[in-house]
PDB file with one MODEL, atoms N, CA, C and O in Angstrom:
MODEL        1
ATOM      1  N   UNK A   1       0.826  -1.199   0.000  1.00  0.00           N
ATOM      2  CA  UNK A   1       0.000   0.000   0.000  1.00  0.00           C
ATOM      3  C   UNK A   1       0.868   1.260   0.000  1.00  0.00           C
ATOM      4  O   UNK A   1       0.663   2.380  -0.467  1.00  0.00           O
ATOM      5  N   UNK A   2       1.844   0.762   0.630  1.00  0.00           N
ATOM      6  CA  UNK A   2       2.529   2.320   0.443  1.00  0.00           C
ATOM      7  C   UNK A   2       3.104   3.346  -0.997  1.00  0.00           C
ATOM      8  O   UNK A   2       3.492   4.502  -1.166  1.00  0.00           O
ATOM      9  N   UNK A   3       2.797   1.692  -2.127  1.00  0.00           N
ATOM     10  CA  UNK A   3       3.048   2.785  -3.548  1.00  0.00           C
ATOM     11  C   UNK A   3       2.021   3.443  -4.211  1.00  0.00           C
ATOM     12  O   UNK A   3       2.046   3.842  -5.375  1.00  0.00           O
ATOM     13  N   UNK A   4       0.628   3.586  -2.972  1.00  0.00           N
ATOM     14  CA  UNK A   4      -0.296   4.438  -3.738  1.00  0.00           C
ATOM     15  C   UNK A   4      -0.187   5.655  -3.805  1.00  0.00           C
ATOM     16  O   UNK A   4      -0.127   6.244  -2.726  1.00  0.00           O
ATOM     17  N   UNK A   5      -0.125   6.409  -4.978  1.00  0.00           N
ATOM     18  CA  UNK A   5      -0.083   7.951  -5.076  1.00  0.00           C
ATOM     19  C   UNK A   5       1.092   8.579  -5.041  1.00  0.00           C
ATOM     20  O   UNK A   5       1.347   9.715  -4.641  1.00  0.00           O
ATOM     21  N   UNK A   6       1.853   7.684  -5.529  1.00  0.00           N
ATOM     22  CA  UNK A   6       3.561   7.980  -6.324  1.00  0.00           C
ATOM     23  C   UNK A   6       3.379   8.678  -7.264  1.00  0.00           C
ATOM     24  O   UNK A   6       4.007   9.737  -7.278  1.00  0.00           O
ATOM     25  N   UNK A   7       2.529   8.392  -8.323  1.00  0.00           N
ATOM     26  CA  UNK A   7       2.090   8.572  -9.776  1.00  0.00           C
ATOM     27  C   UNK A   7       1.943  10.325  -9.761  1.00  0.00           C
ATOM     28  O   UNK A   7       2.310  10.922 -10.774  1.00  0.00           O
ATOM     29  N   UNK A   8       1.402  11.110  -8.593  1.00  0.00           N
ATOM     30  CA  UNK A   8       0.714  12.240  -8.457  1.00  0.00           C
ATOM     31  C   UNK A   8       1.940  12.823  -7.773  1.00  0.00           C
ATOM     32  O   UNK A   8       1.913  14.003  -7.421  1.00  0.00           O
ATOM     33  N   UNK A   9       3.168  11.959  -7.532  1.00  0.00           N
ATOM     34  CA  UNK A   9       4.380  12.620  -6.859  1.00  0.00           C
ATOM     35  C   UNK A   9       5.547  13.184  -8.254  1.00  0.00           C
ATOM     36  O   UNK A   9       6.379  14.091  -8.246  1.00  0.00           O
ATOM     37  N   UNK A  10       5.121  12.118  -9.457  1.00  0.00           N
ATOM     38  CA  UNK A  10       5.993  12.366 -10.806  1.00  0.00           C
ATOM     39  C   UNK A  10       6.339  14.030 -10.863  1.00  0.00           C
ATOM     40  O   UNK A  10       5.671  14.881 -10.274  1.00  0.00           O
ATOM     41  N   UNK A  11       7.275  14.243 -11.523  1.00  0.00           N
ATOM     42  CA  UNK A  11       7.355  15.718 -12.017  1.00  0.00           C
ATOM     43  C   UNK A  11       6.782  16.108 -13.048  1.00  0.00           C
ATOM     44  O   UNK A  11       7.141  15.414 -14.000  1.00  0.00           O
ATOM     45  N   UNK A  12       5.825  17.138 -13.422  1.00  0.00           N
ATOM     46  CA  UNK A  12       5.370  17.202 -14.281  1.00  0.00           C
ATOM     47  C   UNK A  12       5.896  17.764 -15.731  1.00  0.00           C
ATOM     48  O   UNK A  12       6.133  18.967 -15.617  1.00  0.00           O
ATOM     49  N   UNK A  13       6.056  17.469 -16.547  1.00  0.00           N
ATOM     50  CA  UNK A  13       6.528  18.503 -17.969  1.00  0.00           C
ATOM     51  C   UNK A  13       6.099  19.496 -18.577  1.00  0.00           C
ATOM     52  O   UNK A  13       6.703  19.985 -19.531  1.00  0.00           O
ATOM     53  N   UNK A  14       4.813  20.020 -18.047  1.00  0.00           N
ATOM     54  CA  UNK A  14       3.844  21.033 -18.235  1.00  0.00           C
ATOM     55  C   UNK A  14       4.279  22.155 -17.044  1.00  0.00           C
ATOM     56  O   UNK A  14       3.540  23.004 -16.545  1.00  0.00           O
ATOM     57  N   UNK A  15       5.493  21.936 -16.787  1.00  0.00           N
ATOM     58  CA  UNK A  15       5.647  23.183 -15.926  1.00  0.00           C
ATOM     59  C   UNK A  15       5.423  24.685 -16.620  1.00  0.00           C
ATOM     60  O   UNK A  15       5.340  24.734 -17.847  1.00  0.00           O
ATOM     61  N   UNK A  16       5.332  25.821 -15.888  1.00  0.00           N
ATOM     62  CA  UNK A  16       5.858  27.473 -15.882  1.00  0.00           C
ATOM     63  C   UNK A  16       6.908  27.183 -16.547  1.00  0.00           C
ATOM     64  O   UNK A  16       7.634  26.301 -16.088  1.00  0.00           O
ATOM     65  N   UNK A  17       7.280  27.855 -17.827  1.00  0.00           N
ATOM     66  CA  UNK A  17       8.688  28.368 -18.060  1.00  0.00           C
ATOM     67  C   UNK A  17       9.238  27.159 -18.935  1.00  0.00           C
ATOM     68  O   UNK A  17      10.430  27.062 -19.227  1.00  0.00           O
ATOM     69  N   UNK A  18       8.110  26.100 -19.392  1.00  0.00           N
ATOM     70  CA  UNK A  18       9.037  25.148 -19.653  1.00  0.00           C
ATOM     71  C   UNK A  18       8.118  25.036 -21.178  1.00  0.00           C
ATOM     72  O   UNK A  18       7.841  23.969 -21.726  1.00  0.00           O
ATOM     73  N   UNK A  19       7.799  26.193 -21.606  1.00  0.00           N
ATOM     74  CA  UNK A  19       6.893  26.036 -22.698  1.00  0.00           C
ATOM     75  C   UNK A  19       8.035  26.827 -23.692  1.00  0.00           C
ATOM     76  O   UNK A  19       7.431  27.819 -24.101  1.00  0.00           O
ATOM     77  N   UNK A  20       9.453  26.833 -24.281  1.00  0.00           N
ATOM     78  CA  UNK A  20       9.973  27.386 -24.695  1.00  0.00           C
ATOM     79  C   UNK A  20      10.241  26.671 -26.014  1.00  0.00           C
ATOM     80  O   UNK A  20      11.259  27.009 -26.619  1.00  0.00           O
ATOM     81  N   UNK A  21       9.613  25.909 -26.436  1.00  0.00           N
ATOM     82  CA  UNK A  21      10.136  24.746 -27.679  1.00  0.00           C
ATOM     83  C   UNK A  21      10.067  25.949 -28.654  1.00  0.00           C
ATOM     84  O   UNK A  21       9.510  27.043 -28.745  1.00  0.00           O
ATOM     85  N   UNK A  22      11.125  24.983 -29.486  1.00  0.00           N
ATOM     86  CA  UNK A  22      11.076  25.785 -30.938  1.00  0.00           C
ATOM     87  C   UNK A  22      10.624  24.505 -31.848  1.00  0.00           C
ATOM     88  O   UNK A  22      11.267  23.455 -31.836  1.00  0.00           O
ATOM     89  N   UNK A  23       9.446  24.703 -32.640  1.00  0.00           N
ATOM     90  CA  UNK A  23       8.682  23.806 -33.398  1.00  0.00           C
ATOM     91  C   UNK A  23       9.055  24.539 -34.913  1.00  0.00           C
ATOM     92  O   UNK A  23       9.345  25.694 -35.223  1.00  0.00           O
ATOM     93  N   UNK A  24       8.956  23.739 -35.402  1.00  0.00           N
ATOM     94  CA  UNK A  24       9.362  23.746 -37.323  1.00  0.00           C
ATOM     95  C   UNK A  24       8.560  23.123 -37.992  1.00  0.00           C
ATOM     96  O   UNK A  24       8.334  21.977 -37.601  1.00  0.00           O
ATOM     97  N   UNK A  25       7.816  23.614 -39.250  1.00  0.00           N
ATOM     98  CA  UNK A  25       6.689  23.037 -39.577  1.00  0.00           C
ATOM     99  C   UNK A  25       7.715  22.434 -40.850  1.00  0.00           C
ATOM    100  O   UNK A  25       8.424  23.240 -41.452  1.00  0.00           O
ATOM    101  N   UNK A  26       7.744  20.773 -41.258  1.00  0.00           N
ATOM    102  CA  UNK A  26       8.248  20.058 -42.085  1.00  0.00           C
ATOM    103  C   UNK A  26       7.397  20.088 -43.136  1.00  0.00           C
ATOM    104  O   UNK A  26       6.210  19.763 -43.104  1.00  0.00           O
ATOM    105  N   UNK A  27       7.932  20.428 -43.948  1.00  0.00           N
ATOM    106  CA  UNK A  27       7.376  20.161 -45.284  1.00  0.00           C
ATOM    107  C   UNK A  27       7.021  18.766 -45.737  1.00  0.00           C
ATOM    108  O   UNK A  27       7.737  17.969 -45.132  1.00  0.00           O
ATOM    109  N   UNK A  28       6.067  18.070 -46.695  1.00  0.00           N
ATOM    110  CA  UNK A  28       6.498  16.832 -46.892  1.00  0.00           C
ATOM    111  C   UNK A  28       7.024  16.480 -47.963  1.00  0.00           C
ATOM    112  O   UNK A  28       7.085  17.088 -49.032  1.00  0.00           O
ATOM    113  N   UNK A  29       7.445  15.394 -47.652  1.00  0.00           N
ATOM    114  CA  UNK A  29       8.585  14.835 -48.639  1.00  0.00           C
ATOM    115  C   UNK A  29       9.215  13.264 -48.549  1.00  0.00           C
ATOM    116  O   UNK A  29       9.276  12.450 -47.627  1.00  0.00           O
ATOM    117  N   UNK A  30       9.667  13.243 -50.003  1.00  0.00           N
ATOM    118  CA  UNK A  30      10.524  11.500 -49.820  1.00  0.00           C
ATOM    119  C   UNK A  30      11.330  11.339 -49.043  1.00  0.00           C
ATOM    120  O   UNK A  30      12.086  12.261 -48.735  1.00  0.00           O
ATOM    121  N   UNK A  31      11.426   9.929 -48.403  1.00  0.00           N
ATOM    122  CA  UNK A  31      12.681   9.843 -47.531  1.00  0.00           C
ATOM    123  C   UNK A  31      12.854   8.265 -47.606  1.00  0.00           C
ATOM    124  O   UNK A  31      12.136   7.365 -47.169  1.00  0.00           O
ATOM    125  N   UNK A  32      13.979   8.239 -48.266  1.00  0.00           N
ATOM    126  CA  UNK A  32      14.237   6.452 -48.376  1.00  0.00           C
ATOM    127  C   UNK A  32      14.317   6.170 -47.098  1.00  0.00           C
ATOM    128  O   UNK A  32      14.490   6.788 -46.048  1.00  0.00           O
ATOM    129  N   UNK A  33      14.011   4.201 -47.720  1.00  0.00           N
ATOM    130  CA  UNK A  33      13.731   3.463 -46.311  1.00  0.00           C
ATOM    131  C   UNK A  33      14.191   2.272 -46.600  1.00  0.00           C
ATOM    132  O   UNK A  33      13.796   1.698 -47.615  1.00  0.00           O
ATOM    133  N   UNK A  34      15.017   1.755 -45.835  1.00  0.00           N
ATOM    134  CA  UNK A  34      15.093   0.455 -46.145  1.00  0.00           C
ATOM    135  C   UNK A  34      14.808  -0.647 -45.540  1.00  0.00           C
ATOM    136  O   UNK A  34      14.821  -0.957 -44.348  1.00  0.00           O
ATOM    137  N   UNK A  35      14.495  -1.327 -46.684  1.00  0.00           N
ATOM    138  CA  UNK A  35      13.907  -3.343 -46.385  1.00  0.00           C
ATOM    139  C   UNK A  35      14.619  -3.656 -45.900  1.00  0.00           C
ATOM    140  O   UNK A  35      15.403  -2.710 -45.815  1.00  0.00           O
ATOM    141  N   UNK A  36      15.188  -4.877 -45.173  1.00  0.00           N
ATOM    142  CA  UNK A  36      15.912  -5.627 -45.096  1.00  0.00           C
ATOM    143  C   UNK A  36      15.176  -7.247 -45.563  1.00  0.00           C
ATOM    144  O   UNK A  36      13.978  -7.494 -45.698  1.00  0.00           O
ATOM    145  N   UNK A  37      16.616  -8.392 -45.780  1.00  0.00           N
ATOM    146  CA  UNK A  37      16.542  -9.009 -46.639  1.00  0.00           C
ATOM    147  C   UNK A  37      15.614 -10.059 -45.523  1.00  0.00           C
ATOM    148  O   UNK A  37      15.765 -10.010 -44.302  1.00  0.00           O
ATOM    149  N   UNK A  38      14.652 -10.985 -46.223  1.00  0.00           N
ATOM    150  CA  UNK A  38      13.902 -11.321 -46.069  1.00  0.00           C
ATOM    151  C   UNK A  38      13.896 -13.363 -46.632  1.00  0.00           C
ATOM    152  O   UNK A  38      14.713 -13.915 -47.369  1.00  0.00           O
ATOM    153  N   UNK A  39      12.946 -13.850 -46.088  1.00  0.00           N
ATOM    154  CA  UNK A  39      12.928 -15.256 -46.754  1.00  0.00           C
ATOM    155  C   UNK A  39      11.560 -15.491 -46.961  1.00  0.00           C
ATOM    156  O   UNK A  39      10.833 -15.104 -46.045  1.00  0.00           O
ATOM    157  N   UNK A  40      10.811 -16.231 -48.297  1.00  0.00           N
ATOM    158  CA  UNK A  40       9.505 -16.200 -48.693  1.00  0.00           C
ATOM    159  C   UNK A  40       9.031 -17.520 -47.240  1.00  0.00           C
ATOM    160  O   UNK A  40       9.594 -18.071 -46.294  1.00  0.00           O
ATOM    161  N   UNK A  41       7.967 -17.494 -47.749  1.00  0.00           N
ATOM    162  CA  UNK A  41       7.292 -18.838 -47.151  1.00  0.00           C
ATOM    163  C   UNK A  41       8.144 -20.118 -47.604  1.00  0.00           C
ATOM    164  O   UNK A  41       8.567 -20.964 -46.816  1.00  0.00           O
ATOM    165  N   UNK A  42       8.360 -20.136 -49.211  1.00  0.00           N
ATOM    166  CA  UNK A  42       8.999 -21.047 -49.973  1.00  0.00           C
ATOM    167  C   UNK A  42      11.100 -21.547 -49.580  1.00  0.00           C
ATOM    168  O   UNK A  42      12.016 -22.221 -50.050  1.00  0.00           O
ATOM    169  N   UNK A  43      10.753 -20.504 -48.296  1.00  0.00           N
ATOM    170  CA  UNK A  43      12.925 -20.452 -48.201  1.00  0.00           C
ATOM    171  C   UNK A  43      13.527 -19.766 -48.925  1.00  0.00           C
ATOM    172  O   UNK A  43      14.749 -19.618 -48.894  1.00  0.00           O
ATOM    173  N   UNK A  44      12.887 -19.329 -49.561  1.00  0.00           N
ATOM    174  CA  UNK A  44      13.672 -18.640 -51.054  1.00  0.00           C
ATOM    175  C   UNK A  44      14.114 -17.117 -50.264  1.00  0.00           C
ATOM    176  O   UNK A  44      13.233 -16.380 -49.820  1.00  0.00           O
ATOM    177  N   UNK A  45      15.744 -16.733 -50.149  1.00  0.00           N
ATOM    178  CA  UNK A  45      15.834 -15.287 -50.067  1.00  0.00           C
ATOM    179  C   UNK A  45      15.732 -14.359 -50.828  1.00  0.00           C
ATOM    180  O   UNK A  45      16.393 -14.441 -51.864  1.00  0.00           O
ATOM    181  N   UNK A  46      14.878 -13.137 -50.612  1.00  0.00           N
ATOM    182  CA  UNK A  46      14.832 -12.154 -51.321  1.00  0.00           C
ATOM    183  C   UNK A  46      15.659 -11.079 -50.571  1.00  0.00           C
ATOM    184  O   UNK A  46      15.394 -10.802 -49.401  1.00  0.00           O
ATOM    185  N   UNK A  47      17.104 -10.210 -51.548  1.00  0.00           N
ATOM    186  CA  UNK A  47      17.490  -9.195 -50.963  1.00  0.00           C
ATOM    187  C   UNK A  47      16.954  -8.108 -50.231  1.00  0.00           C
ATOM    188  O   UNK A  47      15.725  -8.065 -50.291  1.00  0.00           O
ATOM    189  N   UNK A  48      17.558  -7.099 -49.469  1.00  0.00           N
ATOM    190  CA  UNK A  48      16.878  -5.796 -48.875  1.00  0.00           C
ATOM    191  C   UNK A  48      17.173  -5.105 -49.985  1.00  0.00           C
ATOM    192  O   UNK A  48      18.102  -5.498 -50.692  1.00  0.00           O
ATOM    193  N   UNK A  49      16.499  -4.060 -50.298  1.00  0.00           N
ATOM    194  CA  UNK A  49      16.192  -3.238 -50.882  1.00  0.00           C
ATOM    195  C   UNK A  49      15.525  -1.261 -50.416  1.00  0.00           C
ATOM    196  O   UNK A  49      14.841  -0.921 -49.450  1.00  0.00           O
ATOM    197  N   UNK A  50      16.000  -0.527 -51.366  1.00  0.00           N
ATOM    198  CA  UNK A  50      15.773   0.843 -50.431  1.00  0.00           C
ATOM    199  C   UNK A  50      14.459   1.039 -51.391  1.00  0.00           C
ATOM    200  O   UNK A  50      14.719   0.513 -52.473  1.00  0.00           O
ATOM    201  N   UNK A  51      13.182   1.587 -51.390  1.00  0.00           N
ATOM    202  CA  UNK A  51      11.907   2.325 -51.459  1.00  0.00           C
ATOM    203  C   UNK A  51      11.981   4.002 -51.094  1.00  0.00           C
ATOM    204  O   UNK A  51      12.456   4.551 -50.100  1.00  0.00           O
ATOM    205  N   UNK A  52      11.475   4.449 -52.019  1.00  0.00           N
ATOM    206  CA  UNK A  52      11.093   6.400 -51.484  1.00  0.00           C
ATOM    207  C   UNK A  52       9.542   6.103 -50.459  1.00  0.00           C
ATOM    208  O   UNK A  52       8.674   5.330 -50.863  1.00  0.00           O
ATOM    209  N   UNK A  53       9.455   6.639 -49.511  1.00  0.00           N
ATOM    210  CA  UNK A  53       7.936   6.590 -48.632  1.00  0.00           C
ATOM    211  C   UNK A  53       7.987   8.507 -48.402  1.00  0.00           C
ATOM    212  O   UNK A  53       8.813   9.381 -48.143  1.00  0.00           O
ATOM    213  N   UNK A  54       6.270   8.345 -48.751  1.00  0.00           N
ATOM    214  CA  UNK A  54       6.026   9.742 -48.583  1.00  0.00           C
ATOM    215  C   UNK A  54       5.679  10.829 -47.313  1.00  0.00           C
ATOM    216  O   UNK A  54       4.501  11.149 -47.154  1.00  0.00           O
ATOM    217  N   UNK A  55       6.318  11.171 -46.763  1.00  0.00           N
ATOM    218  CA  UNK A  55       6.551  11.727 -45.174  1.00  0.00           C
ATOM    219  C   UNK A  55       5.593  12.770 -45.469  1.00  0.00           C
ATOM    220  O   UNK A  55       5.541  13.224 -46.612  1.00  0.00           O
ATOM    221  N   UNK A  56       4.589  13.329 -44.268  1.00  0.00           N
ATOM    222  CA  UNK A  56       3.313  13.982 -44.963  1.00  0.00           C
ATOM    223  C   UNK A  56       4.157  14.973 -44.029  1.00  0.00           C
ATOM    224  O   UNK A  56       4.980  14.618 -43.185  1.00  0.00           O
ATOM    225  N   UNK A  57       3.666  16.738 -44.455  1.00  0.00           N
ATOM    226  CA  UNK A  57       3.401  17.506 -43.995  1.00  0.00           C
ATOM    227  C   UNK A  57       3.632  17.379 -41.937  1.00  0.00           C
ATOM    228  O   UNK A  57       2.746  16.656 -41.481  1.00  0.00           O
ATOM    229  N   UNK A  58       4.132  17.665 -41.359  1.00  0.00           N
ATOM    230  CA  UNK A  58       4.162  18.017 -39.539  1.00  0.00           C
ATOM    231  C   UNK A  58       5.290  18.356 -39.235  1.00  0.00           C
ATOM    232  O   UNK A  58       6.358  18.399 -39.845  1.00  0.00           O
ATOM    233  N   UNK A  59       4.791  18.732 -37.660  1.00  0.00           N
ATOM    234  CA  UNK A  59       5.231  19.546 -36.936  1.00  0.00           C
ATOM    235  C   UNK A  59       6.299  19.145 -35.898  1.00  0.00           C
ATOM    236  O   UNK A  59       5.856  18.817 -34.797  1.00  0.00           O
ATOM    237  N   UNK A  60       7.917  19.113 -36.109  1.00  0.00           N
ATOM    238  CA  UNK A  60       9.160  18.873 -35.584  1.00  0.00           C
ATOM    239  C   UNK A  60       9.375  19.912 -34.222  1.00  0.00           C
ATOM    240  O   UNK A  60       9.653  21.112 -34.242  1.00  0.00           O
ATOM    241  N   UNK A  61       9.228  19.339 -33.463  1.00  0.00           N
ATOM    242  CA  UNK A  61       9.740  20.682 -31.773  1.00  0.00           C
ATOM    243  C   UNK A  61      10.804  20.170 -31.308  1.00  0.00           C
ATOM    244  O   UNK A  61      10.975  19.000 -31.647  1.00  0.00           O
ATOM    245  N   UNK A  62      11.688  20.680 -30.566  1.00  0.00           N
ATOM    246  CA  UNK A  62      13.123  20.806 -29.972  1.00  0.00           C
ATOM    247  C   UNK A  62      12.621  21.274 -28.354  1.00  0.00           C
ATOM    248  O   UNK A  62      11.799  22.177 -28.199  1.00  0.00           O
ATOM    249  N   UNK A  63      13.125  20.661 -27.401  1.00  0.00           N
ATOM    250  CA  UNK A  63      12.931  20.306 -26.495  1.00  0.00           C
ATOM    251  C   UNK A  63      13.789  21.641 -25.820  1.00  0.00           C
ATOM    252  O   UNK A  63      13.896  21.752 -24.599  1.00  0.00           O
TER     253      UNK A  63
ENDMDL
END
């Protein structure tokens, strides 16, 4: 019983003064990604390989 209401002892991150982030709005855009190599159902290996994936539009903050 004594670890009830630890949780309400945490420090919070929503302090005064602690709202100073610098946020950057990202454009979107490609950003390769890569597979790694893989084996079918059949055993058969298929290499890794790199793909473009499309990174949408948001919002990057610095702590």
């Amino acid at each position: 019983m004594a670890s009830v209401g630890t949780a309400s002892a945490a420090p919070s991150h929503h302090e005064p003064g602690h709202h100073h982030q610098r946020c950057q709005v990202v454009q979107g855009h490609f950003e390769r990604t890569w597979h790694p190599a893989t084996r079918d159902r059949h055993g058969k290996r298929h290499p890794g390989y790199w793909t473009r994936t499309w990174v949408p539009t948001h919002q990057v903050c610095e702590r």
